[in-house]
Short mmCIF file of C-alpha atoms and ligand atoms in Angstrom, two decimals:
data_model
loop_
_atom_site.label_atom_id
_atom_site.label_comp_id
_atom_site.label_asym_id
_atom_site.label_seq_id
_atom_site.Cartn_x
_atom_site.Cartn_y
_atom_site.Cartn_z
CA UNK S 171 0.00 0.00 0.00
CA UNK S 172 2.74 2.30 0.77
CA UNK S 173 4.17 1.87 -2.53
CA UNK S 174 0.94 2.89 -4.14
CA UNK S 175 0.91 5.99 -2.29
CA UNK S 176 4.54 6.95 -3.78
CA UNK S 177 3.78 9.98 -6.45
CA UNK S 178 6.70 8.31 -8.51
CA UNK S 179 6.07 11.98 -11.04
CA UNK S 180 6.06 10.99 -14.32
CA UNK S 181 5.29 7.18 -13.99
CA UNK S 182 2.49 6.21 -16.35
CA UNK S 183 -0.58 3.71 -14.71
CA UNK S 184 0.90 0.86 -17.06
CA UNK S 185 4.83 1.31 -15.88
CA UNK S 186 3.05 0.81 -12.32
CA UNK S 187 1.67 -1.76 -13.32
CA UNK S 188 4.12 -3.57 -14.83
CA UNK S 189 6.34 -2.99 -11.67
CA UNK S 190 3.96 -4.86 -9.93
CA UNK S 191 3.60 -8.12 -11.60
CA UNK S 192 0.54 -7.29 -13.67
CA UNK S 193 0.66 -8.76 -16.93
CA UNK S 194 -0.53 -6.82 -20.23
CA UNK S 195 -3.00 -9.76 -21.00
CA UNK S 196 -4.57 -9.05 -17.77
CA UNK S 197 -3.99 -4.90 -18.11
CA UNK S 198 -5.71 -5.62 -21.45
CA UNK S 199 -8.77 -7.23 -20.40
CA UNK S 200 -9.01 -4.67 -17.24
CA UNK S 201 -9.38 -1.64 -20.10
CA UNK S 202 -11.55 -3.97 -22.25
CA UNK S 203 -13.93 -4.58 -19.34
CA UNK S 204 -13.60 -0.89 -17.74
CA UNK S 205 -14.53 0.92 -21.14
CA UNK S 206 -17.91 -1.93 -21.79
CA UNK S 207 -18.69 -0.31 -18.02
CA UNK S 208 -17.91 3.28 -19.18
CA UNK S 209 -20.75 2.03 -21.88
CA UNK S 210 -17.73 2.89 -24.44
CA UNK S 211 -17.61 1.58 -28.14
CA UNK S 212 -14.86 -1.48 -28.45
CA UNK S 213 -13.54 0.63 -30.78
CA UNK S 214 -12.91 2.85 -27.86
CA UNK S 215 -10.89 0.44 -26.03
CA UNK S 216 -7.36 1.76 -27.05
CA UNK S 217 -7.69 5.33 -26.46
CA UNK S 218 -8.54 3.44 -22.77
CA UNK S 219 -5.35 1.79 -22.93
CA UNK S 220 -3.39 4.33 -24.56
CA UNK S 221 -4.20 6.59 -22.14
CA UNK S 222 -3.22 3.85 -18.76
CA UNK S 223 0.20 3.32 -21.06
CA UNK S 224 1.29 6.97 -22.02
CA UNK S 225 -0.68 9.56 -19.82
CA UNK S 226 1.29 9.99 -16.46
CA UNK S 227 -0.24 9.10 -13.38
CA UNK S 228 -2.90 11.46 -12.03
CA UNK S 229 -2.50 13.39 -8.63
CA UNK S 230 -5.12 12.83 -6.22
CA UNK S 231 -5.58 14.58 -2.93
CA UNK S 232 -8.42 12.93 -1.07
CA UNK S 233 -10.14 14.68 1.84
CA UNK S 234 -12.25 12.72 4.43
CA UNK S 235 -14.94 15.27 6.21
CA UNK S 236 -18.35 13.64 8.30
CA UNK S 237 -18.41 10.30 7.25
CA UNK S 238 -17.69 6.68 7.57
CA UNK S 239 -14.64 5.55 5.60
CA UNK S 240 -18.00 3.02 3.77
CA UNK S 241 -16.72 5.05 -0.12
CA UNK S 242 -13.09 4.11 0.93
CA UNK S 243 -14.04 0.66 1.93
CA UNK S 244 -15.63 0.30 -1.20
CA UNK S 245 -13.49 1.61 -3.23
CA UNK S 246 -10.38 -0.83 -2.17
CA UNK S 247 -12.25 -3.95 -2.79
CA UNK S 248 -13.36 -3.78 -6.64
CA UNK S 249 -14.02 -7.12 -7.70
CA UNK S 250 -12.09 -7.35 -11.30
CA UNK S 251 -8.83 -9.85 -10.14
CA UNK S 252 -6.19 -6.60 -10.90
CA UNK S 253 -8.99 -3.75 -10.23
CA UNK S 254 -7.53 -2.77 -6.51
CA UNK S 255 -4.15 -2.65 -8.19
CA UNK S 256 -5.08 -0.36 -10.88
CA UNK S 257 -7.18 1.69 -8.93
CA UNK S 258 -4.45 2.44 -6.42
CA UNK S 259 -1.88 2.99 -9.19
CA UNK S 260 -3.42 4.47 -11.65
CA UNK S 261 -3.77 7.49 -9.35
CA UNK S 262 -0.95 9.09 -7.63
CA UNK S 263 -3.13 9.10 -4.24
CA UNK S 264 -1.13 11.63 -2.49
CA UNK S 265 -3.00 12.67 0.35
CA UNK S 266 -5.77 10.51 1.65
CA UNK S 267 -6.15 10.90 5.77
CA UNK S 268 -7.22 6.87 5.97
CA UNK S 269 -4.92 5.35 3.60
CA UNK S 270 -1.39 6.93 3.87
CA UNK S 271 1.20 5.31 5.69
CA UNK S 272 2.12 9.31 6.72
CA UNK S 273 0.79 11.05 9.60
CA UNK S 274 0.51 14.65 11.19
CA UNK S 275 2.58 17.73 10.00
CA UNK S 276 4.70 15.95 6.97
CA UNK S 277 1.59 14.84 4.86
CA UNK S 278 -0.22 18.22 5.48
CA UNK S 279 2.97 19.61 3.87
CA UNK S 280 2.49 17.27 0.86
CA UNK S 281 -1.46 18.61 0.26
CA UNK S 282 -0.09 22.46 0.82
CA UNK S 283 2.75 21.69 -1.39
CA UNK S 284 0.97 19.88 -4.48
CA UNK S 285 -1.74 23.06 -3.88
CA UNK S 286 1.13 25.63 -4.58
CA UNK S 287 2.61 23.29 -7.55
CA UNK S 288 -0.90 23.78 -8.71
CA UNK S 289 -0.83 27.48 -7.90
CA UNK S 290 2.64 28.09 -10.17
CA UNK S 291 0.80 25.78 -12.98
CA UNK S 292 3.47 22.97 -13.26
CA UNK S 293 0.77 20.43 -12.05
CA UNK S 294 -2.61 19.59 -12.07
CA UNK S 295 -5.09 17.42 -9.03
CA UNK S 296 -7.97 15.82 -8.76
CA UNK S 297 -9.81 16.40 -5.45
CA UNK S 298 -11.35 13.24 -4.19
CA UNK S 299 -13.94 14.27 -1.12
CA UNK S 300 -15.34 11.86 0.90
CA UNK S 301 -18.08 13.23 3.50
CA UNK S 302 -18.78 16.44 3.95
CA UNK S 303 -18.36 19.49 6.40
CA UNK S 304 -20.07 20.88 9.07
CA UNK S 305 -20.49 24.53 9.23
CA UNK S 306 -21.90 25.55 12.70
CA UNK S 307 -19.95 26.99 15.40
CA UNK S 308 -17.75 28.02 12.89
CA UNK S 309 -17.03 24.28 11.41
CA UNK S 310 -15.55 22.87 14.80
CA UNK S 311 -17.23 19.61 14.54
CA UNK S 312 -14.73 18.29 12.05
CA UNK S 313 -10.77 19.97 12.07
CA UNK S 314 -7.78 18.48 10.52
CA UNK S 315 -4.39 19.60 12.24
CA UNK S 316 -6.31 22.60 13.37
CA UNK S 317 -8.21 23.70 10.63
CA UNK S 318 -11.80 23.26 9.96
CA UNK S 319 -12.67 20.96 6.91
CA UNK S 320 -14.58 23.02 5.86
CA UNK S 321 -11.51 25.88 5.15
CA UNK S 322 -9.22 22.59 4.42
CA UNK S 323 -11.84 21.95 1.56
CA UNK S 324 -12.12 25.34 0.51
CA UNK S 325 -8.42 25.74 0.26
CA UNK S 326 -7.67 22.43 -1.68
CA UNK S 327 -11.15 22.74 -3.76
CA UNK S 328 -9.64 26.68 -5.11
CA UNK S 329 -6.93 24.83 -7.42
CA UNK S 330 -7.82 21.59 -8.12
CA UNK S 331 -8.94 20.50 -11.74
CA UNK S 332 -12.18 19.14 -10.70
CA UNK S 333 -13.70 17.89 -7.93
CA UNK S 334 -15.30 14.25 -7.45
CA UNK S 335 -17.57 13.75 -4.32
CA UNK S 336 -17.98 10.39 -3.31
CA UNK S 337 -20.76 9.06 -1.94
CA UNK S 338 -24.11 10.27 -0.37
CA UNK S 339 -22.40 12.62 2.56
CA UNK S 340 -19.97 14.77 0.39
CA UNK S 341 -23.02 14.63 -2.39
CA UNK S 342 -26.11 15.26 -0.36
CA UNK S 343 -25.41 15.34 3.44
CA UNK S 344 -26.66 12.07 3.76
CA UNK S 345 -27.24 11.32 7.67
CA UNK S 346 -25.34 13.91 9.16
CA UNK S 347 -27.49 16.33 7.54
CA UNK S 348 -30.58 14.49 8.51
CA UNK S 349 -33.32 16.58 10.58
CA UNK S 350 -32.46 18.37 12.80
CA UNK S 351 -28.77 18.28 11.19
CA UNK S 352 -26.95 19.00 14.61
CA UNK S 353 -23.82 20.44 12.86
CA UNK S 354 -24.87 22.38 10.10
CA UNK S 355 -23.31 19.36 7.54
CA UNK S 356 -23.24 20.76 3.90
CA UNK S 357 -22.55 18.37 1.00
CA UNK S 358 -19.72 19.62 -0.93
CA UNK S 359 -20.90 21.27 -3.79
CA UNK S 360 -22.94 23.98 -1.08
CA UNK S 361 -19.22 24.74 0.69
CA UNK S 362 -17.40 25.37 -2.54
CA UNK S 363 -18.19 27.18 -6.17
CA UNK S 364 -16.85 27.53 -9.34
CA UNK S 365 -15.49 24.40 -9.76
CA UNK S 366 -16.88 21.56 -11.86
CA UNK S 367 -17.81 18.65 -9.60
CA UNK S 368 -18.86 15.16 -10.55
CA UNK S 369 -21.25 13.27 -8.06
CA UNK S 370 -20.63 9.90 -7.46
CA UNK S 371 -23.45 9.33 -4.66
CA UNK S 372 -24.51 5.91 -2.69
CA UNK S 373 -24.13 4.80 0.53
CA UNK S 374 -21.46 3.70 -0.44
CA UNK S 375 -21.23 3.99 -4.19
CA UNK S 376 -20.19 0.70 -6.14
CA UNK S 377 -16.88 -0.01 -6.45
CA UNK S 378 -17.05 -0.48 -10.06
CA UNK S 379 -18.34 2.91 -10.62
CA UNK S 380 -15.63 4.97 -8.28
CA UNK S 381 -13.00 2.64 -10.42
CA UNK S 382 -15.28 3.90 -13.93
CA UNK S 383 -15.27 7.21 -13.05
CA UNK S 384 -11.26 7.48 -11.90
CA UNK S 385 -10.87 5.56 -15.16
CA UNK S 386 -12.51 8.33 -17.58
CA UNK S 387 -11.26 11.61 -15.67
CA UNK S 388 -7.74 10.11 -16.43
CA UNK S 389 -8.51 8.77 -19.81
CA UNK S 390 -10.07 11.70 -21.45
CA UNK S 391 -9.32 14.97 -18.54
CA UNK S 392 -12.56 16.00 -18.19
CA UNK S 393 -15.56 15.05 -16.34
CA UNK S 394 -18.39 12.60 -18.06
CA UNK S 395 -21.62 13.20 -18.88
CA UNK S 396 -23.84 14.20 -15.93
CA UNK S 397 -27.35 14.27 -15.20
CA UNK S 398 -29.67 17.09 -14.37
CA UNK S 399 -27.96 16.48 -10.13
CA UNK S 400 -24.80 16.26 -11.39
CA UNK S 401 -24.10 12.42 -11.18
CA UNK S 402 -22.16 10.75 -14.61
CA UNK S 403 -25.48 9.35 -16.78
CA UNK S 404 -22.99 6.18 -17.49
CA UNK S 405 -24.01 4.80 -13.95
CA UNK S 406 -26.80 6.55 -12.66
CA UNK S 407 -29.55 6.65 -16.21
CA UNK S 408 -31.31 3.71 -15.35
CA UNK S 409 -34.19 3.50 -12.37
CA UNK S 410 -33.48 0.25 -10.40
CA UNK S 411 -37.15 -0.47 -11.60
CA UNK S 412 -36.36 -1.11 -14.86
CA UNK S 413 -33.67 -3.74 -14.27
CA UNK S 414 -34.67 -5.16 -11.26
CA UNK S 415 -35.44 -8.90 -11.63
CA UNK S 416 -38.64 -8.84 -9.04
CA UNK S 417 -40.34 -6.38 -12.14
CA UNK S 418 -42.54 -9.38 -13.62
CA UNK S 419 -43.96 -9.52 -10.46
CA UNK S 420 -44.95 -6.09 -9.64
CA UNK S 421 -46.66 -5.65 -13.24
CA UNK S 422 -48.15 -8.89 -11.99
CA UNK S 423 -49.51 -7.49 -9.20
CA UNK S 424 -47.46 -9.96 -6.44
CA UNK S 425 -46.15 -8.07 -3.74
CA UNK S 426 -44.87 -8.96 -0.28
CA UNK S 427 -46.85 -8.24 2.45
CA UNK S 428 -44.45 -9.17 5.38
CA UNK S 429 -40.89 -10.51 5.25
CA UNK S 430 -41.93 -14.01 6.18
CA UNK S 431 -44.70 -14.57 3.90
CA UNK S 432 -45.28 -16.68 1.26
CA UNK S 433 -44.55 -13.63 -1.63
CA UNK S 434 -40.91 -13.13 0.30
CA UNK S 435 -40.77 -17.18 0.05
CA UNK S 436 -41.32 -16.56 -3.82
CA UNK S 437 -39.59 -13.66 -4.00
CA UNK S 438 -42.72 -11.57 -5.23
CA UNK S 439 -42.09 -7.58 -5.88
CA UNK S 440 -40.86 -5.38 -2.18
CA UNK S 441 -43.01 -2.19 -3.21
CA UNK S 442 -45.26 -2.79 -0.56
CA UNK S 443 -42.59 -3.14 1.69
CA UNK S 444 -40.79 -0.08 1.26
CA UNK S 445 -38.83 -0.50 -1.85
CA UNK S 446 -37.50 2.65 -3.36
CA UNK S 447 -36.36 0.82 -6.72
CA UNK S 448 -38.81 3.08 -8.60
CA UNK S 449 -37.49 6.23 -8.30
CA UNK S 450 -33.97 5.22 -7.36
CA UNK S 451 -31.18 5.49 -10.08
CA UNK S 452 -27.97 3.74 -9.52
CA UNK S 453 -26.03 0.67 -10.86
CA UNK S 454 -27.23 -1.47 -8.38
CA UNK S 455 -29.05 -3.75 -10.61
CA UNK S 456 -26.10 -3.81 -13.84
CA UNK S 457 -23.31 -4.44 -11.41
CA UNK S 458 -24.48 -5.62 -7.76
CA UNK S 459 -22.36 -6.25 -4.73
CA UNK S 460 -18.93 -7.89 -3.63
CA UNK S 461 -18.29 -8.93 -7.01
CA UNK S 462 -21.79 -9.53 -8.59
CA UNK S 463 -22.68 -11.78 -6.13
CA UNK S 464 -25.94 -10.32 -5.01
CA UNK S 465 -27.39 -6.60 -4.04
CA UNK S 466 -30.28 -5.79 -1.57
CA UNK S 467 -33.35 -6.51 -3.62
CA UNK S 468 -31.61 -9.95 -4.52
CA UNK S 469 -31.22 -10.37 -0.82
CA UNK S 470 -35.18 -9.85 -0.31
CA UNK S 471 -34.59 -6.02 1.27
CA UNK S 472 -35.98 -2.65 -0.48
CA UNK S 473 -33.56 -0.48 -1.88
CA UNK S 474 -33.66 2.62 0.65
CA UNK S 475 -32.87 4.56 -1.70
CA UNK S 476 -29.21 5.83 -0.66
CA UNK S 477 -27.90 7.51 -4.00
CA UNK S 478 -30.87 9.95 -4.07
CA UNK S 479 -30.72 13.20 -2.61
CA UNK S 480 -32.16 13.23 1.24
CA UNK S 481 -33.11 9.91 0.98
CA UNK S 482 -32.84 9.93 5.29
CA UNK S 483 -35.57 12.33 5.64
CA UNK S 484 -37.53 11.37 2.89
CA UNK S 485 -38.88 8.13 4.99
CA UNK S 486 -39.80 6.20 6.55
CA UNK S 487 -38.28 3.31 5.64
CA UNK S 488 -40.01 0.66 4.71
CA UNK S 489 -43.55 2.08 4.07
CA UNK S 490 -44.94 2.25 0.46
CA UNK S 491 -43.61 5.00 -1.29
CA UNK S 492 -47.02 6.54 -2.19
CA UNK S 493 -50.56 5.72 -1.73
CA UNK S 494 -51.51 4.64 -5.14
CA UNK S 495 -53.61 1.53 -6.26
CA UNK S 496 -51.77 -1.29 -6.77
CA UNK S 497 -52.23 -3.61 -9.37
CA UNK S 498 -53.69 -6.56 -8.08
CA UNK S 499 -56.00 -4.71 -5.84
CA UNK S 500 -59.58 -3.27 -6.25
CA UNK S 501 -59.51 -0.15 -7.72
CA UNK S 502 -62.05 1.88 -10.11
CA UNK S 503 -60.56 4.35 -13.15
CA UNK S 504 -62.19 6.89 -10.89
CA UNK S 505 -60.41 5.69 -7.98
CA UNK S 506 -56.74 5.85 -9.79
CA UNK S 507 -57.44 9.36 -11.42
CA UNK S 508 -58.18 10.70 -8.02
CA UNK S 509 -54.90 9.60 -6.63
CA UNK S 510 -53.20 10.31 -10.07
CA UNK S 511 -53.97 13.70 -9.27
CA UNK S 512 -52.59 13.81 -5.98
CA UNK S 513 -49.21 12.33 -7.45
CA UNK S 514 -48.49 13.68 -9.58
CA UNK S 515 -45.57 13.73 -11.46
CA UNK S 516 -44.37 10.16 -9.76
CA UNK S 517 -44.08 8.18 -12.76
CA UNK S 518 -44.70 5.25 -10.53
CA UNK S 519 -48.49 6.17 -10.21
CA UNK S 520 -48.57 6.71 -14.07
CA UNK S 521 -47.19 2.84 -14.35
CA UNK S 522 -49.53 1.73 -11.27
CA UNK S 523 -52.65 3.38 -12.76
CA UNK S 524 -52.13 2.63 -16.58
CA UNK S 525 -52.16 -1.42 -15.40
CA UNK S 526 -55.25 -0.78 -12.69
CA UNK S 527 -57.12 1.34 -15.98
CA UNK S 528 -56.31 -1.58 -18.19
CA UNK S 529 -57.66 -4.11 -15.66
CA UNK S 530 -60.52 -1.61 -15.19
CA UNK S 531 -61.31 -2.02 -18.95
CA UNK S 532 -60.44 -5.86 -19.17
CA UNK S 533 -63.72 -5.76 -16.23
CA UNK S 534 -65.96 -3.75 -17.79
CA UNK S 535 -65.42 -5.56 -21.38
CA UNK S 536 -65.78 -8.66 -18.99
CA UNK S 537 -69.09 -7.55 -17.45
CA UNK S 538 -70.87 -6.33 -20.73
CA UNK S 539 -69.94 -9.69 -22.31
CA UNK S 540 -72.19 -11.15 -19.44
CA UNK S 541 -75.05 -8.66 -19.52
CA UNK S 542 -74.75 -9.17 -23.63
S1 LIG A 881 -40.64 -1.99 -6.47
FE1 LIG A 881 -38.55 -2.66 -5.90
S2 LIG A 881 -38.66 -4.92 -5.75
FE2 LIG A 881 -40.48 -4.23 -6.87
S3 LIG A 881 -39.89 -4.35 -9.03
FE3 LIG A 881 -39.49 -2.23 -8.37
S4 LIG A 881 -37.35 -2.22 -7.75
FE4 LIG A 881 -37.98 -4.39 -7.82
S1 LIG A 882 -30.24 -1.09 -3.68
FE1 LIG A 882 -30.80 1.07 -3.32
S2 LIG A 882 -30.23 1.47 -1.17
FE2 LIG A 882 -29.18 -0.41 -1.80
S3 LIG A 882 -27.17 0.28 -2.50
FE3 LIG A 882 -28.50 0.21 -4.33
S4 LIG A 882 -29.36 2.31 -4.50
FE4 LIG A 882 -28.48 2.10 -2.43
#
């Protein structure tokens, strides 16, 4: 690990790499499989690796605020056999409070230092955040070597490329900034301006997205696509919803009534139960957990929701979403306009009441057969 967190200036990812054992069949199929994530054209795949082999290693200063080391965590254990290696090489991580073998006054020195490299323009960082920063009380709830976060933030935020907020606390507050937010926390992008960020939220986000993202700063220098809250459209497009593998069961009208009943036996749709799959969007469902092995709604939980903004105070957990008819369940046309109306704009109750209209329909056709 210490190794990794050499700078070693002017080393490319792939000279890393190489020092390490890695072989290029294996560097090979690691850009091959991180530019099909990046949703990138094969043809794509050698400006991937050209850019690992030739472009020199970028400098990273990661900051830790209010939070719980879960992004980190994450973030060390990608599942691809030489991921954690590239990851941690492929970066020159040179400040990062949990990881560095450094402590106290000498690895403050390196973050002021690589700031006033960046200051006389003969480098460039990335600033990695992870949590965010209380500002009450003047931001004493979270100091590093006797500065507040939040001016640490500011300071290394001012002349840093761009900025990439990982997870739900540096990219909405997440539960530090629940009600009644005790400390003032502010996600990252409310403490700093001017400065093109790239949210990477979820409690934590997926390793293979952090390792995605990392992959096309350095690949192509600028940000990716982002969506209208600022997270990269290659991971967070798609609604959980539309993916999930309990769907044929919700248009069906099956849903789990208590965790130990027969549906959660069959493992029948968790709307009922609190799942926030419909208006969740994350990767969840493409890339699930601990090496595609399973992810929550393949476990039989709801998703809670964690890569959407507020998602703490938007409970409570594990209550329906909304109170729209269900499909399955007695309800008139009349009935589903009514609470159409008073949902509007949550495309679930669009979905909910176009199948409760049809079955409406499918009745009255039914019942006019009879009378005929
Ligand atoms: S409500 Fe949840 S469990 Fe049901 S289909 Fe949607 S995402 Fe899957
Ligand atoms: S299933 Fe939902 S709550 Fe769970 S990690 Fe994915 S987005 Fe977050």
């Amino acid at each position: 690990m210490a190794d990794s967190l050499l700078s070693s200036p002017g080393l490319t990812t792939y000279d890393i790499l190489s020092r390490h054992g890695v072989s290029r069949r294996d560097f090979l199929s690691f850009c091959a499989i991180t530019a099909a994530s990046l949703g990138l054209e094969a043809q794509q795949v050698p400006a991937v690796v050209e850019a690992l082999e030739t472009k020199p290693r970028l400098p990273v200063i990661w900051l830790h605020g209010l939070e719980c080391t879960c992004c980190s965590e994450s973030f060390i254990r990608s599942s691809h056999p030489i991921a954690q290696d590239v990851v941690l090489n492929m970066i020159s991580l040179d400040y990062d409070d949990t990881l560095q073998a450094a402590a106290g006054h000498q690895v403050e020195q390196i973050r002021k230092d690589l700031i006033e490299q960046a200051k006389r323009g003969e480098t460039e960082y990335v600033l990695a955040v992870e949590g965010n920063a209380p500002t009450k009380d003047g931001g004493v709830y979270c100091t590093v070597a006797g500065e507040t976060f939040l001016d640490v933030l500011r300071e290394t935020a001012e002349h840093a490329k761009f900025v990439i907020a990982w997870g739900s606390c540096a990219c909405n507050g997440c539960v530090q900034a629940a009600a009644p937010n005790p400390t003032g926390a502010r996600p990252v992008h409310e403490c700093i301006t001017g400065k093109p960020i790239v949210k990477v939220p979820g409690c934590p986000p997926i390793a293979e997205v952090m390792t995605g993202v990392l992959t096309y700063v350095l690949t192509f220098g600028r940000l990716p696509e982002l969506d209208r809250v600022g997270r990269p459209k290659m991971f967070y497009k798609q609604r959980l919803h539309d993916k999930c593998l309990r769907r044929s069961f919700f248009d069906a009208g099956q849903f789990v009534e208590s965790w130990d009943d027969d549906g959660a036996r069959k493992g029948w749709c968790l709307y009922k139960m609190g799942c926030r799959g419909p208006t969740t969007y994350n990767s969840c469902a493409t890339f699930k957990w601990n090496g595609g092995v399973s992810w929550p709604i393949g476990s039989g939980h709801g998703c809670i929701g964690c890569s959407e903004e507020n998602f703490w105070d938007d409970g409570p957990f594990y209550s329906r979403l909304a109170k729209t008819p269900l499909p399955g369940i007695e309800a008139t046309p009349q009935k589903v306009g009514i609470a159409l109306t008073a949902a509007a704009g949550v495309g679930i109750a669009a979905h909910l009441a176009a199948l409760a209209i049809k079955r409406g329909r499918a009745a009255a056709t039914e019942n006019k057969a009879k009378e005929a």
